[in-house]
């Protein structure tokens, strides 16, 4: 039997193979990944590992010998080149071909870059892989001027790490506030204030026009009509799903990812997709979405495995993510698309609060900031219609809402 082939050796892929083995599947499994390292978690790359507070060994999902011990064949440092769905084979970069009964596309995403003059200069970096974080750790070890292009989660987490390491940091954000699309103006303003209080030169409403350099290395970023000096530039303007393999094989795939149903199956029942690359139908939200976060990769890895085993499980959970910046720790659950109101209980100035995003009176998402052990309660409130006055009233326990 050909068994299961998982293409992409990230967090989702690791949980596909682990779940298959935990659920008693003893058929062949092959894990193919273009990076030389075994699967690892990406949040530490912009958090603890980048800051030097977490050791390298802790980023990996499994111990080095786990895959051999569980009879999982690994093909690290190898790229999947072509998918033949008729023959159920995958051609690899080393010239070999793998057959499969089931194929899981867990190909992840890649950092977006800016197509502007000077984009090929040395010193312009992105953060996606372990090697990227290693390079940034070296940057943080010496006094330098860091310019971060993009005020999203990656950009702000790196900015926080760099300021704590003593670097001069400028953040250039195209929108009126960092995180504006995700947080809305009220909560985005809180994150903007946090970074400015810690000495970040946060410039909003500015677009990058190009990079300047000398001797082939970046020396500045031209933005908003000014030249911002830089020794190193981190570009954090989002990520694009790696859909080329799926698209070339005739599967529905575009800039929103590989289209899959609530079981993570493509139109070809032998091919599934999980993690950052999957544009999956969510039965709770009633529509498809692509989520690029740690929790989703773990959950979808497990779901893809159970779908292979014929289980009836579906994509029925709310998106979840977290961040740590300076002394701010945050968890967020839900999907605040088109929210028309934000209700806060707690102290925004002290950054100890719970926030609720509502649309038509119904809770669409919730966030706890420096208030702990409440995320499960918040998850239970998402989707419910609740009186905003009760949401804001700290005398009303979350369990009583």
Coordinates of C-alpha atoms in Angstrom, one line a residue:
X1 CA 0.0 0.0 0.0
X2 CA 1.1 3.5 -0.8
X3 CA -0.2 5.0 2.4
X4 CA -0.2 8.8 3.2
X5 CA 2.2 11.4 1.8
X6 CA 2.3 14.8 3.6
X7 CA 3.9 17.6 1.6
X8 CA 5.2 20.3 3.8
X9 CA 6.9 19.7 7.1
X10 CA 5.5 22.4 9.3
X11 CA 3.3 22.3 12.4
X12 CA 0.2 21.1 10.6
X13 CA 2.1 18.3 8.9
X14 CA 3.6 17.2 12.2
X15 CA 0.1 16.9 13.6
X16 CA -1.2 15.0 10.6
X17 CA 1.4 12.3 11.1
X18 CA 1.2 12.3 14.9
X19 CA -2.6 12.0 14.8
X20 CA -2.6 9.1 12.3
X21 CA -0.2 7.2 14.5
X22 CA -2.1 8.0 17.7
X23 CA -5.4 6.9 16.1
X24 CA -3.8 3.5 15.3
X25 CA -3.1 3.9 11.5
X26 CA -0.2 1.6 10.8
X27 CA 0.0 2.2 7.0
X28 CA 3.1 3.9 5.5
X29 CA 3.5 7.6 6.0
X30 CA 6.0 9.8 4.2
X31 CA 6.7 13.4 5.3
X32 CA 8.2 15.6 2.6
X33 CA 9.7 19.1 3.5
X34 CA 12.0 21.4 1.7
X35 CA 13.6 22.7 4.8
X36 CA 16.4 20.5 6.3
X37 CA 15.0 20.7 9.8
X38 CA 12.2 18.5 11.2
X39 CA 8.9 20.2 11.9
X40 CA 9.0 23.2 14.3
X41 CA 6.6 25.8 15.7
X42 CA 6.8 29.3 14.2
X43 CA 5.5 31.6 17.0
X44 CA 8.9 31.4 19.0
X45 CA 10.7 32.7 15.9
X46 CA 9.3 36.2 16.6
X47 CA 8.9 35.7 20.4
X48 CA 11.0 33.7 22.9
X49 CA 13.5 32.1 20.5
X50 CA 14.2 35.5 18.8
X51 CA 14.7 37.2 22.2
X52 CA 17.0 34.4 23.3
X53 CA 14.7 33.4 26.2
X54 CA 13.8 30.0 24.7
X55 CA 16.4 27.4 23.6
X56 CA 16.4 26.1 20.0
X57 CA 15.4 22.6 21.0
X58 CA 12.1 23.8 22.3
X59 CA 10.9 25.0 18.9
X60 CA 10.6 21.5 17.5
X61 CA 7.4 19.6 17.6
X62 CA 9.0 16.2 18.2
X63 CA 12.3 14.8 19.5
X64 CA 14.8 13.9 16.7
X65 CA 14.1 10.2 16.9
X66 CA 10.3 10.4 17.0
X67 CA 9.7 10.0 13.3
X68 CA 11.9 6.8 13.0
X69 CA 10.4 5.4 16.2
X70 CA 6.9 5.9 14.7
X71 CA 7.8 4.5 11.3
X72 CA 7.4 7.8 9.5
X73 CA 9.7 8.1 6.5
X74 CA 11.1 11.7 6.3
X75 CA 12.3 13.4 3.2
X76 CA 13.6 16.7 4.6
X77 CA 15.5 19.0 2.3
X78 CA 13.4 17.8 -0.6
X79 CA 10.8 19.7 -2.7
X80 CA 7.6 18.3 -4.2
X81 CA 7.7 19.3 -7.9
X82 CA 4.7 17.8 -9.5
X83 CA 1.4 16.2 -8.5
X84 CA -0.2 13.6 -10.8
X85 CA -3.7 13.1 -9.4
X86 CA -4.6 10.4 -12.0
X87 CA -1.6 8.2 -11.1
X88 CA -1.7 9.3 -7.5
X89 CA 2.0 10.2 -7.5
X90 CA 4.2 13.1 -6.4
X91 CA 7.5 13.8 -8.2
X92 CA 10.2 15.1 -5.9
X93 CA 13.2 17.4 -6.5
X94 CA 15.7 14.5 -6.1
X95 CA 14.2 12.7 -9.1
X96 CA 12.2 10.2 -7.1
X97 CA 8.5 9.6 -7.2
X98 CA 6.1 8.7 -4.3
X99 CA 2.8 7.0 -4.7
X100 CA 0.0 7.7 -2.3
X101 CA -3.5 6.7 -1.2
X102 CA -4.0 10.0 0.5
X103 CA -2.0 13.2 0.0
X104 CA -2.1 16.1 2.4
X105 CA -0.9 19.5 1.2
X106 CA 0.5 21.3 4.1
X107 CA 2.7 23.6 2.1
X108 CA 2.2 26.7 4.2
X109 CA 2.9 30.2 3.1
X110 CA 5.7 32.5 2.2
X111 CA 6.4 36.1 3.2
X112 CA 5.1 38.8 0.8
X113 CA 7.7 41.3 -0.3
X114 CA 7.4 44.8 -1.9
X115 CA 8.2 45.2 -5.6
X116 CA 10.0 48.6 -5.2
X117 CA 13.4 49.9 -6.3
X118 CA 16.2 48.4 -4.2
X119 CA 14.3 45.4 -3.1
X120 CA 17.3 43.2 -3.9
X121 CA 19.7 44.9 -1.5
X122 CA 21.4 43.0 1.2
X123 CA 20.1 43.6 4.7
X124 CA 16.4 43.4 3.7
X125 CA 14.9 40.4 5.6
X126 CA 11.7 38.5 6.1
X127 CA 10.8 36.2 9.0
X128 CA 9.3 32.8 8.2
X129 CA 11.9 30.2 8.8
X130 CA 14.1 29.2 11.6
X131 CA 17.1 30.4 9.6
X132 CA 15.4 33.8 9.3
X133 CA 15.1 34.0 13.1
X134 CA 18.7 33.0 13.5
X135 CA 19.8 35.8 11.3
X136 CA 17.6 38.3 13.2
X137 CA 19.1 37.1 16.5
X138 CA 22.4 38.2 15.2
X139 CA 21.0 41.6 14.3
X140 CA 19.6 42.0 17.8
X141 CA 23.0 41.2 19.3
X142 CA 24.5 44.5 18.1
X143 CA 23.4 48.1 18.3
X144 CA 21.7 48.8 14.9
X145 CA 19.0 50.8 13.3
X146 CA 16.1 48.5 12.4
X147 CA 13.3 49.6 10.1
X148 CA 10.2 47.3 10.2
X149 CA 8.0 47.6 7.1
X150 CA 4.4 46.6 8.2
X151 CA 2.7 46.9 11.5
X152 CA 1.1 43.5 11.7
X153 CA 1.8 40.8 14.3
X154 CA 5.2 39.7 13.0
X155 CA 6.4 43.3 12.5
X156 CA 5.2 44.4 16.0
X157 CA 6.6 41.4 17.8
X158 CA 10.0 41.9 16.1
X159 CA 9.9 45.6 16.9
X160 CA 9.2 44.7 20.6
X161 CA 12.1 42.2 20.7
X162 CA 14.4 44.7 19.0
X163 CA 13.6 47.5 21.4
X164 CA 14.1 45.3 24.4
X165 CA 17.5 44.5 22.9
X166 CA 18.3 48.2 22.7
X167 CA 18.0 48.8 19.0
X168 CA 16.7 51.9 17.4
X169 CA 13.4 50.9 15.8
X170 CA 11.2 52.5 13.2
X171 CA 7.9 50.9 12.1
X172 CA 6.4 52.0 8.8
X173 CA 2.7 51.2 8.5
X174 CA 0.6 52.0 5.4
X175 CA -2.7 52.1 7.4
X176 CA -3.8 54.7 9.8
X177 CA -3.0 52.4 12.7
X178 CA -1.1 49.1 13.1
X179 CA -3.4 46.1 13.2
X180 CA -6.3 48.3 12.1
X181 CA -7.9 45.7 9.9
X182 CA -7.9 43.0 12.6
X183 CA -8.4 45.1 15.8
X184 CA -10.4 48.1 14.6
X185 CA -9.5 51.7 15.6
X186 CA -10.0 51.4 19.4
X187 CA -7.8 48.4 20.1
X188 CA -5.3 49.3 17.3
X189 CA -4.7 52.6 19.1
X190 CA -3.8 50.7 22.3
X191 CA -1.1 48.7 20.4
X192 CA 0.2 51.9 18.8
X193 CA 0.5 53.6 22.2
X194 CA 2.3 50.5 23.6
X195 CA 5.0 50.7 21.0
X196 CA 5.5 54.5 21.2
X197 CA 5.8 54.3 25.0
X198 CA 8.6 51.9 24.5
X199 CA 10.5 54.2 22.1
X200 CA 9.4 52.9 18.7
X201 CA 9.2 55.5 16.0
X202 CA 5.9 54.4 14.7
X203 CA 4.9 56.1 11.5
X204 CA 1.4 55.4 10.1
X205 CA -0.3 56.3 6.9
X206 CA 3.0 56.0 5.0
X207 CA 3.8 53.8 2.0
X208 CA 7.3 52.5 1.1
X209 CA 8.5 54.0 -2.2
X210 CA 11.8 52.2 -2.3
X211 CA 15.1 51.2 -0.6
X212 CA 18.4 53.1 -0.7
X213 CA 21.7 51.4 -0.5
X214 CA 25.5 51.6 -0.7
X215 CA 27.8 48.9 -1.8
X216 CA 24.9 46.6 -2.4
X217 CA 23.6 46.9 1.2
X218 CA 20.5 48.7 2.4
X219 CA 21.1 52.1 4.1
X220 CA 17.6 53.5 4.3
X221 CA 13.9 53.2 3.4
X222 CA 12.2 55.9 1.4
X223 CA 8.7 56.3 2.8
X224 CA 6.3 59.2 3.0
X225 CA 8.6 61.4 1.2
X226 CA 11.4 60.9 3.7
X227 CA 14.5 58.7 3.8
X228 CA 14.5 56.6 7.0
X229 CA 18.1 55.4 7.8
X230 CA 18.4 51.7 8.3
X231 CA 21.1 49.1 8.9
X232 CA 18.6 46.3 8.6
X233 CA 15.1 46.2 7.3
X234 CA 12.4 43.6 8.2
X235 CA 9.5 43.3 5.7
X236 CA 6.4 42.1 7.5
X237 CA 3.6 42.7 5.0
X238 CA 1.8 39.4 5.2
X239 CA 2.1 36.0 3.7
X240 CA 0.9 34.3 0.5
X241 CA -0.2 30.6 0.5
X242 CA 2.0 28.2 -1.4
X243 CA -0.6 26.9 -3.9
X244 CA 1.6 26.3 -7.0
X245 CA 1.6 22.5 -6.6
X246 CA -2.1 22.3 -6.1
X247 CA -2.9 24.8 -8.9
X248 CA -0.7 23.0 -11.4
X249 CA -2.6 19.8 -10.6
X250 CA -5.9 21.4 -11.5
X251 CA -7.2 21.9 -7.9
X252 CA -9.1 25.0 -7.0
X253 CA -6.4 27.3 -5.5
X254 CA -5.7 31.0 -5.6
X255 CA -4.4 33.8 -3.4
X256 CA -6.8 32.7 -0.7
X257 CA -5.3 29.2 -0.6
X258 CA -6.4 25.7 -1.6
X259 CA -10.2 25.4 -1.5
X260 CA -11.3 22.5 0.8
X261 CA -14.5 21.5 2.5
X262 CA -15.3 21.2 6.2
X263 CA -13.4 17.9 6.3
X264 CA -10.3 19.6 4.6
X265 CA -10.9 17.6 1.4
X266 CA -10.3 19.2 -2.0
X267 CA -12.6 18.3 -5.0
X268 CA -10.3 15.2 -5.3
X269 CA -11.2 13.1 -2.2
X270 CA -7.7 11.6 -2.1
X271 CA -6.1 15.1 -1.7
X272 CA -6.5 17.2 1.4
X273 CA -5.0 20.5 2.6
X274 CA -4.3 21.8 6.1
X275 CA -2.7 24.7 7.8
X276 CA -1.8 28.1 6.3
X277 CA -2.5 26.9 2.8
X278 CA -6.0 25.7 3.4
X279 CA -9.0 27.9 2.6
X280 CA -11.4 25.7 4.6
X281 CA -15.2 25.8 5.0
X282 CA -16.0 26.6 8.7
X283 CA -19.3 25.1 9.8
X284 CA -19.6 27.6 12.7
X285 CA -19.0 30.7 10.7
X286 CA -20.8 29.4 7.6
X287 CA -18.1 30.4 5.1
X288 CA -14.5 29.5 4.1
X289 CA -11.5 31.2 5.5
X290 CA -7.7 30.8 5.6
X291 CA -6.0 31.2 9.0
X292 CA -2.3 31.6 9.5
X293 CA -2.0 30.8 13.2
X294 CA -0.5 28.2 15.5
X295 CA -3.7 26.9 16.9
X296 CA -5.3 26.4 13.5
X297 CA -2.3 24.4 12.2
X298 CA -2.5 22.0 15.1
X299 CA -6.3 21.6 14.9
X300 CA -6.3 21.2 11.1
X301 CA -3.5 18.7 11.2
X302 CA -5.5 16.5 13.5
X303 CA -8.7 17.0 11.4
X304 CA -7.0 16.1 8.2
X305 CA -5.7 12.8 9.8
X306 CA -9.2 12.0 11.1
X307 CA -10.7 12.7 7.7
X308 CA -8.3 10.2 6.1
X309 CA -9.4 7.7 8.7
X310 CA -13.1 8.3 7.7
X311 CA -14.1 10.1 10.9
X312 CA -17.0 12.5 10.7
X313 CA -15.1 15.5 12.4
X314 CA -15.5 18.9 10.8
X315 CA -13.8 22.3 10.8
X316 CA -16.0 23.8 13.5
X317 CA -13.8 25.9 15.8
X318 CA -13.3 29.6 16.2
X319 CA -10.0 31.0 15.1
X320 CA -7.5 31.7 17.9
X321 CA -4.2 33.5 18.2
X322 CA -2.0 35.1 20.7
X323 CA 0.8 37.6 21.0
X324 CA 3.4 38.8 23.5
X325 CA 4.9 42.3 23.2
X326 CA 6.8 43.9 26.0
X327 CA 4.7 43.4 29.1
X328 CA 1.5 42.8 27.1
X329 CA 0.2 39.3 26.7
X330 CA -3.0 38.8 24.6
X331 CA -5.3 36.0 23.4
X332 CA -8.0 36.5 20.8
X333 CA -10.7 34.1 19.7
X334 CA -13.3 34.5 16.9
X335 CA -13.5 36.3 13.7
X336 CA -14.5 40.0 13.9
X337 CA -15.4 40.5 10.3
X338 CA -17.5 43.6 9.8
X339 CA -17.9 44.2 13.5
X340 CA -19.9 47.3 14.2
X341 CA -19.1 47.8 17.9
X342 CA -16.4 47.1 20.4
X343 CA -17.3 46.7 24.1
X344 CA -14.5 46.8 26.7
X345 CA -14.5 45.7 30.4
X346 CA -11.4 46.7 32.3
X347 CA -8.7 49.3 32.0
X348 CA -7.4 50.1 28.5
X349 CA -4.8 52.6 29.8
X350 CA -3.4 50.0 32.2
X351 CA -3.8 47.4 29.4
X352 CA -5.7 44.9 31.6
X353 CA -9.0 44.3 29.8
X354 CA -11.3 42.0 28.0
X355 CA -12.8 43.3 24.7
X356 CA -15.7 42.0 22.7
X357 CA -16.4 42.7 19.0
X358 CA -20.1 42.7 18.1
X359 CA -22.1 42.7 14.9
X360 CA -25.8 43.1 15.0
X361 CA -25.7 42.6 18.8
X362 CA -23.9 39.2 18.5
X363 CA -20.4 38.6 19.8
X364 CA -18.1 37.9 16.9
X365 CA -14.8 37.8 18.7
X366 CA -13.2 38.4 22.1
X367 CA -9.8 39.3 23.4
X368 CA -8.2 39.1 26.8
X369 CA -5.2 41.4 27.5
X370 CA -3.1 40.7 30.6
X371 CA -6.2 38.9 32.1
X372 CA -5.6 35.2 32.2
X373 CA -7.4 31.9 32.4
X374 CA -10.6 33.3 30.7
X375 CA -10.1 32.3 27.1
X376 CA -12.2 29.2 27.3
X377 CA -15.0 31.4 28.8
X378 CA -14.6 33.9 26.0
X379 CA -14.7 31.2 23.4
X380 CA -18.1 30.0 24.8
X381 CA -19.5 33.6 24.4
X382 CA -18.5 34.0 20.7
X383 CA -21.6 33.6 18.5
X384 CA -24.1 34.6 21.3
X385 CA -26.3 37.6 21.4
X386 CA -25.6 39.4 24.7
X387 CA -26.6 42.8 26.1
X388 CA -23.5 45.1 25.6
X389 CA -24.1 46.6 29.1
X390 CA -23.6 43.2 30.7
X391 CA -20.5 42.6 28.6
X392 CA -19.0 45.8 29.9
X393 CA -20.0 45.3 33.6
X394 CA -17.1 43.8 35.5
X395 CA -19.5 42.9 38.3
X396 CA -21.1 40.3 36.0
X397 CA -19.0 37.2 35.9
X398 CA -18.1 35.9 32.5
X399 CA -19.7 32.6 33.4
X400 CA -22.9 34.4 34.1
X401 CA -23.2 36.2 30.7

